[in-house]
Coordinates of C-alpha atoms in Angstrom, one line a residue:
Chain E
M4 CA 129.8 116.1 119.9
T5 CA 129.4 115.1 116.3
F6 CA 129.6 111.5 115.0
V7 CA 133.0 112.0 113.5
E8 CA 134.4 113.5 116.7
K9 CA 132.9 110.6 118.6
L10 CA 134.4 108.1 116.2
S11 CA 137.8 109.8 116.3
G12 CA 137.8 109.6 120.1
A13 CA 136.9 105.9 120.1
W14 CA 139.6 105.1 117.6
R15 CA 142.2 106.7 119.9
A16 CA 140.8 105.8 123.3
N17 CA 140.6 102.1 122.5
R18 CA 143.5 102.0 119.9
S19 CA 141.1 100.1 117.7
L20 CA 139.7 100.2 114.2
V21 CA 137.4 97.2 115.0
C22 CA 133.6 97.5 114.7
V23 CA 131.4 94.7 116.0
G24 CA 128.4 93.9 114.0
L25 CA 125.4 93.1 116.2
D26 CA 123.5 90.8 113.8
P27 CA 121.9 88.3 116.2
D28 CA 120.1 85.5 114.4
P29 CA 117.5 84.2 116.8
Q30 CA 118.3 80.7 115.5
K31 CA 122.0 81.0 116.6
L32 CA 121.7 82.4 120.1
P33 CA 123.4 80.3 122.9
E34 CA 121.0 78.0 124.6
S35 CA 121.7 79.6 128.0
L36 CA 119.8 82.7 126.7
T37 CA 116.7 81.2 125.0
S38 CA 114.6 81.3 128.2
K39 CA 115.2 85.0 128.8
R40 CA 112.5 87.6 128.3
A41 CA 114.7 89.6 125.9
P42 CA 117.2 87.1 124.6
I43 CA 118.5 89.2 121.7
F44 CA 119.2 92.1 124.0
E45 CA 120.8 89.9 126.6
F46 CA 123.0 88.4 123.9
N47 CA 124.0 91.9 122.6
K48 CA 124.6 93.2 126.2
A49 CA 127.0 90.4 127.0
I50 CA 128.9 90.9 123.7
V51 CA 129.1 94.6 124.3
D52 CA 130.2 94.3 127.9
A53 CA 132.9 91.9 126.8
T54 CA 134.2 94.1 124.0
A55 CA 133.6 97.8 124.8
D56 CA 137.3 98.5 125.4
L57 CA 138.3 96.8 122.2
V58 CA 136.2 98.6 119.5
C59 CA 135.7 101.9 117.8
A60 CA 132.0 101.3 117.0
Y61 CA 129.0 98.9 117.2
K62 CA 126.9 98.2 114.2
P63 CA 123.5 96.6 114.7
Q64 CA 122.0 95.3 111.5
I65 CA 118.3 96.2 111.7
A66 CA 117.1 93.4 109.4
Y67 CA 117.9 90.8 112.1
Y68 CA 115.5 92.6 114.5
A69 CA 112.9 93.5 111.9
A70 CA 112.6 89.9 110.6
C71 CA 111.3 88.8 114.0
G72 CA 109.6 91.9 115.2
A73 CA 112.3 92.7 117.8
E74 CA 112.5 96.4 117.3
D75 CA 112.1 96.8 121.1
Q76 CA 115.3 94.7 121.6
L77 CA 117.1 96.8 119.1
A78 CA 116.1 100.0 121.0
L79 CA 117.2 98.4 124.3
T80 CA 120.6 97.5 122.7
I81 CA 121.3 101.0 121.4
D82 CA 120.0 102.6 124.6
Y83 CA 122.3 100.4 126.6
I84 CA 125.4 101.1 124.6
L85 CA 124.8 104.9 124.5
A86 CA 124.2 105.0 128.3
T87 CA 126.9 102.6 129.4
Y88 CA 129.6 103.3 126.9
P89 CA 129.0 106.9 125.8
R90 CA 132.3 107.2 124.0
I91 CA 131.5 104.4 121.5
P92 CA 129.4 105.4 118.5
V93 CA 126.5 103.2 117.2
I94 CA 126.1 102.8 113.5
L95 CA 122.6 101.6 112.6
D96 CA 123.0 99.4 109.5
A97 CA 119.8 99.9 107.6
K98 CA 120.8 100.9 104.0
R99 CA 117.8 103.1 103.7
G100 CA 117.0 105.3 100.6
D101 CA 113.9 106.9 99.3
I102 CA 112.4 110.1 97.9
G103 CA 112.9 113.2 100.2
S104 CA 109.6 113.1 102.1
T105 CA 110.1 109.4 102.9
A106 CA 113.8 109.8 103.6
E107 CA 112.8 112.3 106.3
M108 CA 110.9 109.4 108.0
Y109 CA 113.9 107.1 107.7
A110 CA 116.2 109.7 109.2
A111 CA 113.7 110.0 112.0
E112 CA 113.7 106.2 112.4
A113 CA 117.5 106.1 112.8
F114 CA 118.3 109.3 114.6
D115 CA 115.2 110.1 116.6
R116 CA 113.5 106.8 117.4
Y117 CA 116.7 104.8 117.9
A118 CA 119.1 107.7 118.6
A119 CA 121.8 106.0 116.5
D120 CA 125.0 108.1 115.9
A121 CA 125.0 107.1 112.2
V122 CA 123.1 105.2 109.7
T123 CA 124.0 103.4 106.4
V124 CA 122.2 104.6 103.3
N125 CA 121.9 103.6 99.6
P126 CA 122.9 106.3 97.0
Y127 CA 121.1 104.8 94.0
M128 CA 118.3 107.4 94.1
G129 CA 120.6 110.4 94.1
S130 CA 121.6 113.5 96.2
D131 CA 118.1 114.8 97.0
T132 CA 117.3 111.5 98.7
L133 CA 120.4 111.7 100.9
K134 CA 119.8 115.3 101.9
P135 CA 117.5 114.5 104.9
F136 CA 120.3 112.4 106.4
L137 CA 123.1 114.7 105.4
D138 CA 121.4 117.7 106.9
R139 CA 121.7 116.1 110.4
A140 CA 125.1 117.7 111.0
D141 CA 125.7 115.9 114.3
K142 CA 124.9 112.4 112.8
G143 CA 127.0 110.2 110.5
V144 CA 125.8 109.2 107.1
V145 CA 127.4 106.1 105.8
I146 CA 126.9 105.8 102.1
L147 CA 127.2 102.5 100.1
C148 CA 130.0 102.9 97.6
R149 CA 131.6 99.5 96.7
T150 CA 130.1 96.8 98.7
S151 CA 131.6 93.5 99.9
N152 CA 129.3 90.9 98.2
A153 CA 130.3 88.8 95.3
G154 CA 127.9 90.6 92.9
A155 CA 128.9 94.1 93.9
G156 CA 130.6 94.9 90.7
E157 CA 127.6 94.2 88.5
L158 CA 126.3 97.7 88.7
Q159 CA 128.8 99.4 90.9
G160 CA 131.6 98.4 88.5
L161 CA 130.1 99.6 85.3
K162 CA 132.2 102.4 83.7
S163 CA 130.8 105.7 82.8
D164 CA 133.1 108.5 81.4
G165 CA 136.1 106.2 82.2
Q166 CA 135.2 105.8 85.8
E167 CA 133.3 103.1 87.6
I168 CA 129.9 103.9 89.2
Y169 CA 131.4 103.4 92.7
L170 CA 134.0 106.0 92.0
H171 CA 131.3 108.4 90.8
V172 CA 129.7 107.9 94.3
A173 CA 133.1 108.5 96.0
S174 CA 133.6 111.7 94.0
L175 CA 130.0 112.9 94.8
A176 CA 130.7 112.1 98.5
S177 CA 133.9 114.2 98.4
R178 CA 132.7 117.1 96.2
K179 CA 129.0 117.4 97.1
W180 CA 127.6 115.4 99.9
N181 CA 130.1 116.1 102.7
Y182 CA 128.9 119.7 103.3
N183 CA 128.4 119.0 107.0
G184 CA 131.5 116.9 107.4
N185 CA 129.5 113.9 108.4
V186 CA 129.9 111.5 105.4
M187 CA 131.4 108.0 105.5
L188 CA 131.6 105.5 102.7
V189 CA 131.1 101.7 102.7
V190 CA 133.9 99.8 100.8
G191 CA 134.1 96.1 101.2
A192 CA 137.2 94.4 102.5
T193 CA 136.8 91.9 99.7
A194 CA 137.7 94.6 97.2
P195 CA 141.2 96.0 98.2
V196 CA 141.9 97.5 94.7
E197 CA 138.6 99.4 94.8
L198 CA 139.3 100.4 98.4
A199 CA 142.6 102.0 97.3
A200 CA 140.9 103.8 94.4
V201 CA 138.2 105.2 96.8
R202 CA 140.9 106.3 99.3
K203 CA 142.6 108.2 96.5
V204 CA 139.4 110.1 95.7
C205 CA 138.6 110.7 99.4
P206 CA 141.8 111.0 101.3
D207 CA 140.2 112.0 104.5
L208 CA 136.8 110.3 104.7
P209 CA 136.2 107.6 107.3
L210 CA 135.5 104.3 105.5
L211 CA 133.3 101.5 106.9
V212 CA 134.8 98.2 105.7
P213 CA 132.7 95.1 106.1
G214 CA 133.7 91.7 104.8
V215 CA 136.7 90.5 107.0
G216 CA 136.0 87.3 108.8
A217 CA 133.1 85.2 107.5
Q218 CA 133.2 87.0 104.1
G219 CA 136.9 86.4 103.6
G220 CA 138.4 89.9 103.3
D221 CA 142.2 90.2 103.8
V222 CA 143.1 92.5 106.8
E223 CA 146.7 93.2 105.5
K224 CA 145.4 94.3 102.1
V225 CA 142.6 96.4 103.7
L226 CA 145.1 98.3 105.8
G227 CA 147.5 98.7 102.9
S228 CA 144.7 100.0 100.7
G229 CA 142.6 102.1 103.0
L230 CA 144.5 103.4 106.0
R231 CA 144.5 107.2 106.2
E232 CA 147.8 109.0 106.5
D233 CA 147.2 109.6 110.2
G234 CA 146.9 105.8 110.8
Y235 CA 143.1 106.0 111.3
G236 CA 140.2 106.4 108.9
L237 CA 138.9 102.8 108.8
V238 CA 136.1 101.2 110.7
I239 CA 136.6 97.5 110.0
N240 CA 133.5 95.5 110.8
S241 CA 133.3 91.8 111.8
S242 CA 129.9 90.4 112.7
R243 CA 129.7 86.6 112.6
G244 CA 133.4 86.2 113.2
I245 CA 133.1 87.8 116.6
I246 CA 129.6 87.3 117.9
Y247 CA 129.5 83.6 117.0
A248 CA 133.1 82.9 118.0
G249 CA 131.7 80.7 120.7
K250 CA 128.4 78.9 121.0
G251 CA 128.3 77.8 124.6
P252 CA 127.7 79.8 127.8
D253 CA 131.2 81.3 127.4
F254 CA 130.2 83.0 124.1
A255 CA 131.0 86.5 125.5
A256 CA 134.6 85.5 126.4
A257 CA 135.0 83.9 123.0
A258 CA 133.8 87.1 121.4
R259 CA 136.3 89.1 123.5
A260 CA 139.1 86.8 122.3
A261 CA 138.1 87.1 118.7
A262 CA 137.8 90.9 118.9
T263 CA 141.2 91.2 120.7
Q264 CA 142.7 89.1 118.0
L265 CA 141.2 91.2 115.2
R266 CA 142.2 94.4 116.9
D267 CA 145.8 93.2 117.3
Q268 CA 146.0 91.8 113.8
I269 CA 144.9 95.2 112.4
N270 CA 147.2 97.2 114.7
G271 CA 150.1 94.9 113.5
Y272 CA 149.7 96.4 110.0
R273 CA 149.3 100.1 111.1
Chain M
M29 CA 98.2 82.2 93.5
T30 CA 101.3 84.2 92.7
F31 CA 101.7 87.9 93.1
V32 CA 101.5 88.5 89.3
E33 CA 98.3 86.4 89.0
K34 CA 96.8 88.4 91.9
L35 CA 97.8 91.7 90.4
S36 CA 96.4 90.7 87.0
G37 CA 93.1 89.7 88.6
A38 CA 92.8 93.0 90.5
W39 CA 93.5 95.0 87.3
R40 CA 90.7 93.3 85.6
A41 CA 88.2 92.9 88.4
N42 CA 88.3 96.6 89.3
R43 CA 89.2 97.8 85.8
S44 CA 91.8 99.9 87.5
L45 CA 95.6 100.6 87.3
V46 CA 95.5 102.7 90.5
C47 CA 97.6 101.9 93.5
V48 CA 96.9 103.8 96.7
G49 CA 100.0 104.5 98.8
L50 CA 99.3 104.2 102.5
D51 CA 101.9 106.7 103.9
P52 CA 100.1 108.0 107.0
D53 CA 102.1 110.8 108.5
P54 CA 100.9 110.9 112.1
Q55 CA 101.1 114.8 111.9
K56 CA 98.5 114.8 109.2
L57 CA 95.8 112.4 110.5
P58 CA 92.3 113.8 110.7
E59 CA 91.5 115.1 114.2
S60 CA 88.6 112.7 114.4
L61 CA 91.0 109.8 114.7
T62 CA 93.7 111.2 117.0
S63 CA 92.0 109.8 120.2
K64 CA 91.8 106.3 118.8
R65 CA 94.0 103.5 120.2
A66 CA 95.4 102.7 116.8
P67 CA 94.9 105.9 114.8
I68 CA 97.1 105.0 111.9
F69 CA 95.4 101.7 111.4
E70 CA 91.9 103.3 111.7
F71 CA 93.0 105.9 109.1
N72 CA 94.2 103.2 106.7
K73 CA 91.2 101.0 107.3
A74 CA 88.8 103.9 106.4
I75 CA 90.8 104.7 103.2
V76 CA 90.9 101.0 102.2
D77 CA 87.2 100.4 102.8
A78 CA 86.5 103.5 100.7
T79 CA 88.6 102.5 97.8
A80 CA 88.9 98.7 97.6
D81 CA 86.7 98.5 94.5
L82 CA 88.7 101.2 92.7
V83 CA 92.3 100.0 93.0
C84 CA 94.7 97.2 91.8
A85 CA 97.0 97.4 94.8
Y86 CA 97.8 99.0 98.1
K87 CA 101.3 100.1 98.9
P88 CA 102.1 100.9 102.5
Q89 CA 105.4 102.8 102.9
I90 CA 107.2 101.2 105.9
A91 CA 109.2 104.4 106.8
Y92 CA 106.0 106.1 108.0
Y93 CA 105.4 103.3 110.4
A94 CA 109.1 102.8 111.4
A95 CA 109.6 106.5 112.2
C96 CA 107.1 106.3 115.1
G97 CA 107.4 102.7 116.1
A98 CA 104.1 101.7 114.6
E99 CA 105.0 98.4 113.2
D100 CA 102.0 96.9 114.9
Q101 CA 99.7 99.2 113.0
L102 CA 101.4 98.3 109.7
A103 CA 100.8 94.6 110.5
L104 CA 97.2 95.4 111.4
T105 CA 96.7 97.2 108.1
I106 CA 98.2 94.5 105.9
D107 CA 96.3 91.8 107.8
Y108 CA 93.1 93.7 107.3
I109 CA 93.6 94.2 103.6
L110 CA 94.5 90.5 103.0
A111 CA 91.6 89.2 105.1
T112 CA 88.9 91.6 103.9
Y113 CA 89.9 92.2 100.3
P114 CA 91.8 89.0 99.4
R115 CA 91.9 89.9 95.7
I116 CA 93.9 93.1 96.2
P117 CA 97.7 92.7 96.5
V118 CA 99.7 94.5 99.1
I119 CA 103.1 95.9 98.0
L120 CA 105.3 96.7 101.0
D121 CA 107.4 99.8 100.0
A122 CA 110.7 99.3 101.8
K123 CA 113.4 99.6 99.2
R124 CA 115.5 97.0 101.0
G125 CA 118.9 95.7 99.8
D126 CA 121.8 94.1 101.5
I127 CA 124.3 91.1 101.3
G128 CA 122.7 87.7 100.9
S129 CA 122.5 86.6 104.6
T130 CA 120.9 89.9 105.6
A131 CA 118.7 90.0 102.5
E132 CA 117.2 86.7 103.8
M133 CA 116.2 88.6 106.9
Y134 CA 114.6 91.4 104.9
A135 CA 112.7 88.9 102.8
A136 CA 111.5 87.3 106.0
E137 CA 110.4 90.8 107.3
A138 CA 108.3 91.5 104.2
F139 CA 107.0 88.1 103.3
D140 CA 106.8 86.2 106.6
R141 CA 106.4 88.8 109.3
Y142 CA 104.1 91.1 107.3
A143 CA 102.8 88.6 104.7
A144 CA 103.0 91.3 102.0
D145 CA 102.4 90.1 98.4
A146 CA 105.4 92.0 97.1
V147 CA 108.2 94.3 98.3
T148 CA 110.3 97.0 96.7
V149 CA 114.1 96.5 96.6
N150 CA 117.2 98.4 95.6
P151 CA 119.4 96.9 93.0
Y152 CA 122.6 98.8 93.7
M153 CA 124.4 95.9 95.4
G154 CA 123.8 93.4 92.6
S155 CA 122.1 90.1 91.7
D156 CA 123.2 88.1 94.6
T157 CA 121.6 90.5 97.0
L158 CA 118.3 90.2 95.1
K159 CA 118.2 86.5 95.1
P160 CA 116.7 85.9 98.5
F161 CA 113.7 87.9 97.3
L162 CA 113.6 86.5 93.7
D163 CA 113.6 83.0 95.0
R164 CA 110.2 83.5 96.6
A165 CA 108.3 82.5 93.5
D166 CA 104.9 83.3 94.9
K167 CA 105.9 86.8 95.9
G168 CA 106.5 90.0 93.8
V169 CA 109.9 91.7 93.7
V170 CA 109.6 95.3 92.7
I171 CA 113.1 96.6 91.7
L172 CA 114.0 100.2 91.6
C173 CA 114.9 101.1 88.0
R174 CA 114.4 104.8 87.2
T175 CA 112.9 106.6 90.2
S176 CA 110.6 109.6 90.3
N177 CA 112.6 112.1 92.4
A178 CA 114.4 115.2 91.0
G179 CA 117.9 113.7 91.5
A180 CA 117.1 110.3 90.1
G181 CA 119.3 110.8 87.0
E182 CA 122.4 111.6 89.0
L183 CA 123.5 107.9 89.1
Q184 CA 120.7 106.1 87.3
G185 CA 121.3 108.3 84.2
L186 CA 125.0 107.8 83.9
K187 CA 125.8 106.1 80.6
S188 CA 127.9 102.9 80.4
D189 CA 128.5 101.2 77.1
G190 CA 126.1 103.6 75.5
Q191 CA 123.2 102.7 77.9
E192 CA 122.1 104.4 81.1
I193 CA 122.4 102.6 84.3
Y194 CA 118.6 102.3 84.7
L195 CA 118.5 100.5 81.4
H196 CA 121.2 98.1 82.5
V197 CA 118.9 97.4 85.4
A198 CA 115.9 96.9 83.1
S199 CA 118.0 94.6 80.9
L200 CA 119.2 92.5 83.9
A201 CA 115.5 92.3 85.1
S202 CA 114.5 91.0 81.7
R203 CA 117.4 88.7 81.1
K204 CA 118.5 87.5 84.5
W205 CA 116.3 88.3 87.4
N206 CA 112.9 87.2 86.3
Y207 CA 113.5 83.4 86.5
N208 CA 110.4 83.0 88.6
G209 CA 108.3 85.4 86.7
N210 CA 107.9 87.6 89.7
V211 CA 109.8 90.8 88.8
M212 CA 108.3 94.3 88.6
L213 CA 110.3 97.5 88.0
V214 CA 109.8 101.0 89.5
V215 CA 109.8 103.8 86.9
G216 CA 108.7 107.3 87.9
A217 CA 105.8 109.0 86.3
T218 CA 108.0 112.1 86.2
A219 CA 110.2 110.4 83.6
P220 CA 108.0 109.4 80.6
V221 CA 110.9 109.2 78.2
E222 CA 112.7 106.8 80.4
L223 CA 109.5 104.9 81.0
A224 CA 109.2 104.3 77.3
A225 CA 112.8 103.1 77.1
V226 CA 112.2 100.6 79.9
R227 CA 109.0 99.4 78.3
K228 CA 110.9 98.7 75.1
V229 CA 113.5 96.6 77.0
C230 CA 110.8 94.9 79.1
P231 CA 107.6 94.6 77.0
D232 CA 105.8 92.3 79.5
L233 CA 107.0 93.3 83.0
P234 CA 104.5 95.1 85.3
L235 CA 105.8 98.5 86.2
L236 CA 105.2 100.3 89.4
V237 CA 104.9 104.0 88.6
P238 CA 105.0 106.5 91.5
G239 CA 105.0 110.2 91.0
V240 CA 101.5 111.2 89.8
G241 CA 99.7 113.6 92.0
A242 CA 101.9 115.5 94.6
Q243 CA 105.1 114.8 92.6
G244 CA 103.6 116.1 89.3
G245 CA 103.8 113.2 86.9
D246 CA 101.6 113.5 83.8
V247 CA 99.0 110.7 83.5
E248 CA 98.6 110.9 79.7
K249 CA 102.3 110.6 79.1
V250 CA 102.6 107.7 81.5
L251 CA 100.0 105.8 79.7
G252 CA 101.4 106.7 76.3
S253 CA 104.9 105.6 77.4
G254 CA 104.3 102.6 79.7
L255 CA 101.1 100.8 78.8
R256 CA 101.5 97.2 77.8
E257 CA 100.0 96.0 74.6
D258 CA 97.2 94.2 76.5
G259 CA 96.2 97.6 78.0
Y260 CA 97.5 96.6 81.5
G261 CA 101.1 96.4 82.9
L262 CA 101.1 99.5 85.0
V263 CA 100.5 100.1 88.7
I264 CA 100.2 103.8 89.0
N265 CA 100.6 104.9 92.6
S266 CA 99.2 108.0 94.3
S267 CA 99.8 108.5 98.0
R268 CA 99.3 112.0 99.2
G269 CA 96.9 112.9 96.4
I270 CA 94.4 110.3 97.6
I271 CA 94.9 109.8 101.3
Y272 CA 95.0 113.5 102.1
A273 CA 92.4 114.6 99.5
G274 CA 90.2 115.6 102.5
K275 CA 91.3 116.6 106.0
G276 CA 88.0 116.6 107.9
P277 CA 85.8 113.7 109.2
D278 CA 84.9 113.0 105.5
F279 CA 88.5 112.2 104.5
A280 CA 87.5 108.6 103.4
A281 CA 84.8 110.0 101.0
A282 CA 87.3 112.5 99.7
A283 CA 89.9 109.7 99.2
R284 CA 87.2 107.7 97.3
A285 CA 86.5 110.7 95.1
A286 CA 90.2 111.3 94.3
A287 CA 90.8 107.6 93.6
T288 CA 87.7 107.5 91.3
Q289 CA 88.9 110.5 89.4
L290 CA 92.4 109.1 89.0
R291 CA 91.1 105.7 87.9
D292 CA 88.8 107.3 85.3
Q293 CA 91.4 109.7 84.1
I294 CA 93.8 106.7 83.5
N295 CA 91.1 104.6 81.8
G296 CA 90.4 107.6 79.5
Y297 CA 93.8 107.1 78.0
R298 CA 93.7 103.3 77.7

């Protein structure tokens, strides 16, 4: 099964466009977990067990694990999701990008070492640097297009030949990079006008949309701008809004409540 | 001592603009090392011991360690260089980039976990995503500008307001990002015309120049295009051309010979 098939199945099985970002800051873990041997993994496991029927994907952000040398707990987390909830895809958020020979190594990191279903990548270096990822037909390649942060427009919004850089990326994704049908684009929830423009260039591509919740993106506008004609096509990520919904020993129940609310809010606009 | 001071010292102490890229592909290690407990570290240590008086920096590429779960050997390598050759800066090649809260984690990975003197980063997401790196005044921030790969021009070469994107990056580096005096730019040796254009926009910034050796960049053109008025300002990286110069048990001596040759070739054009 390819990544896109797995994602399509999860959208439908759970009637959900919600992706939960597993970005566990060791400083913010509930006290009840701090004495555990693998507290980050235990935190993730509890969140995953509480939300697996409510989501279409999980997205661990590798920086949170790399900062504290917890690659083993990232691997435990991904292994656990793949073994326990085999219908839910795992997107490794890593935003990798380098020359071809190095990109091969990054593809091995995401797809072989961690066995993620998809990985986020940065297009700044060009097509040849994306190829080692794109060639993995069974895996998803989630390419940064228009990001959710305040300064995203600084380079991405520069116009060339009458078209912003992020639309050049969208156009390359549609015309050139999707030869294995495994491309997704990142477009931030904080940029609904840009999201609509990308959807116009790429009517069928799945889009990963971060930036609802803590970053302030508007769910109604995201759905209005980005939904595909079939009512799917979006993977709407919330990290802090879900995983830190509660701080006490009931954090998993609080995460479930927050994920339910986001799923229902999204479905209300579909 | 700041990164730039350390780099300036190493340029002068070793009379060298050569940076050795420590990109150890486990498939290509000499057979004499494969039975060791930490073969990647032993390989790096031998290369470093053989070249430390010939270089201005070392640049481990994190992807080679991450692909095979050898973060511990990356840490051993950096620790060894910092402890044994404290005048030689270590640039961690990671090309990170993400929203601010995540970029904080990547800065912690490079500067706190690994204690690297500098890290490479990707500017596609904009100023706010570089800030957590730039704020570390004692550390170097090496920003991708015009890369060395064949497809580099695809996005970096698009023109906006009469100026290519990579020159917008150079201009931002010069005007906006260098508030702590810790910025370097990456400009590939394979693009000497672009290198000259960046040097014009940024007359004083140190430039990291990959792409000589295996990638085919021309040393004479690099010096002619990128050298600073003081005869320094370039960190010219060779990875495969030096670390795989020999394949037998004498690989370290072969690496020393290759590094000597490159240093002397470069100094011949200064």
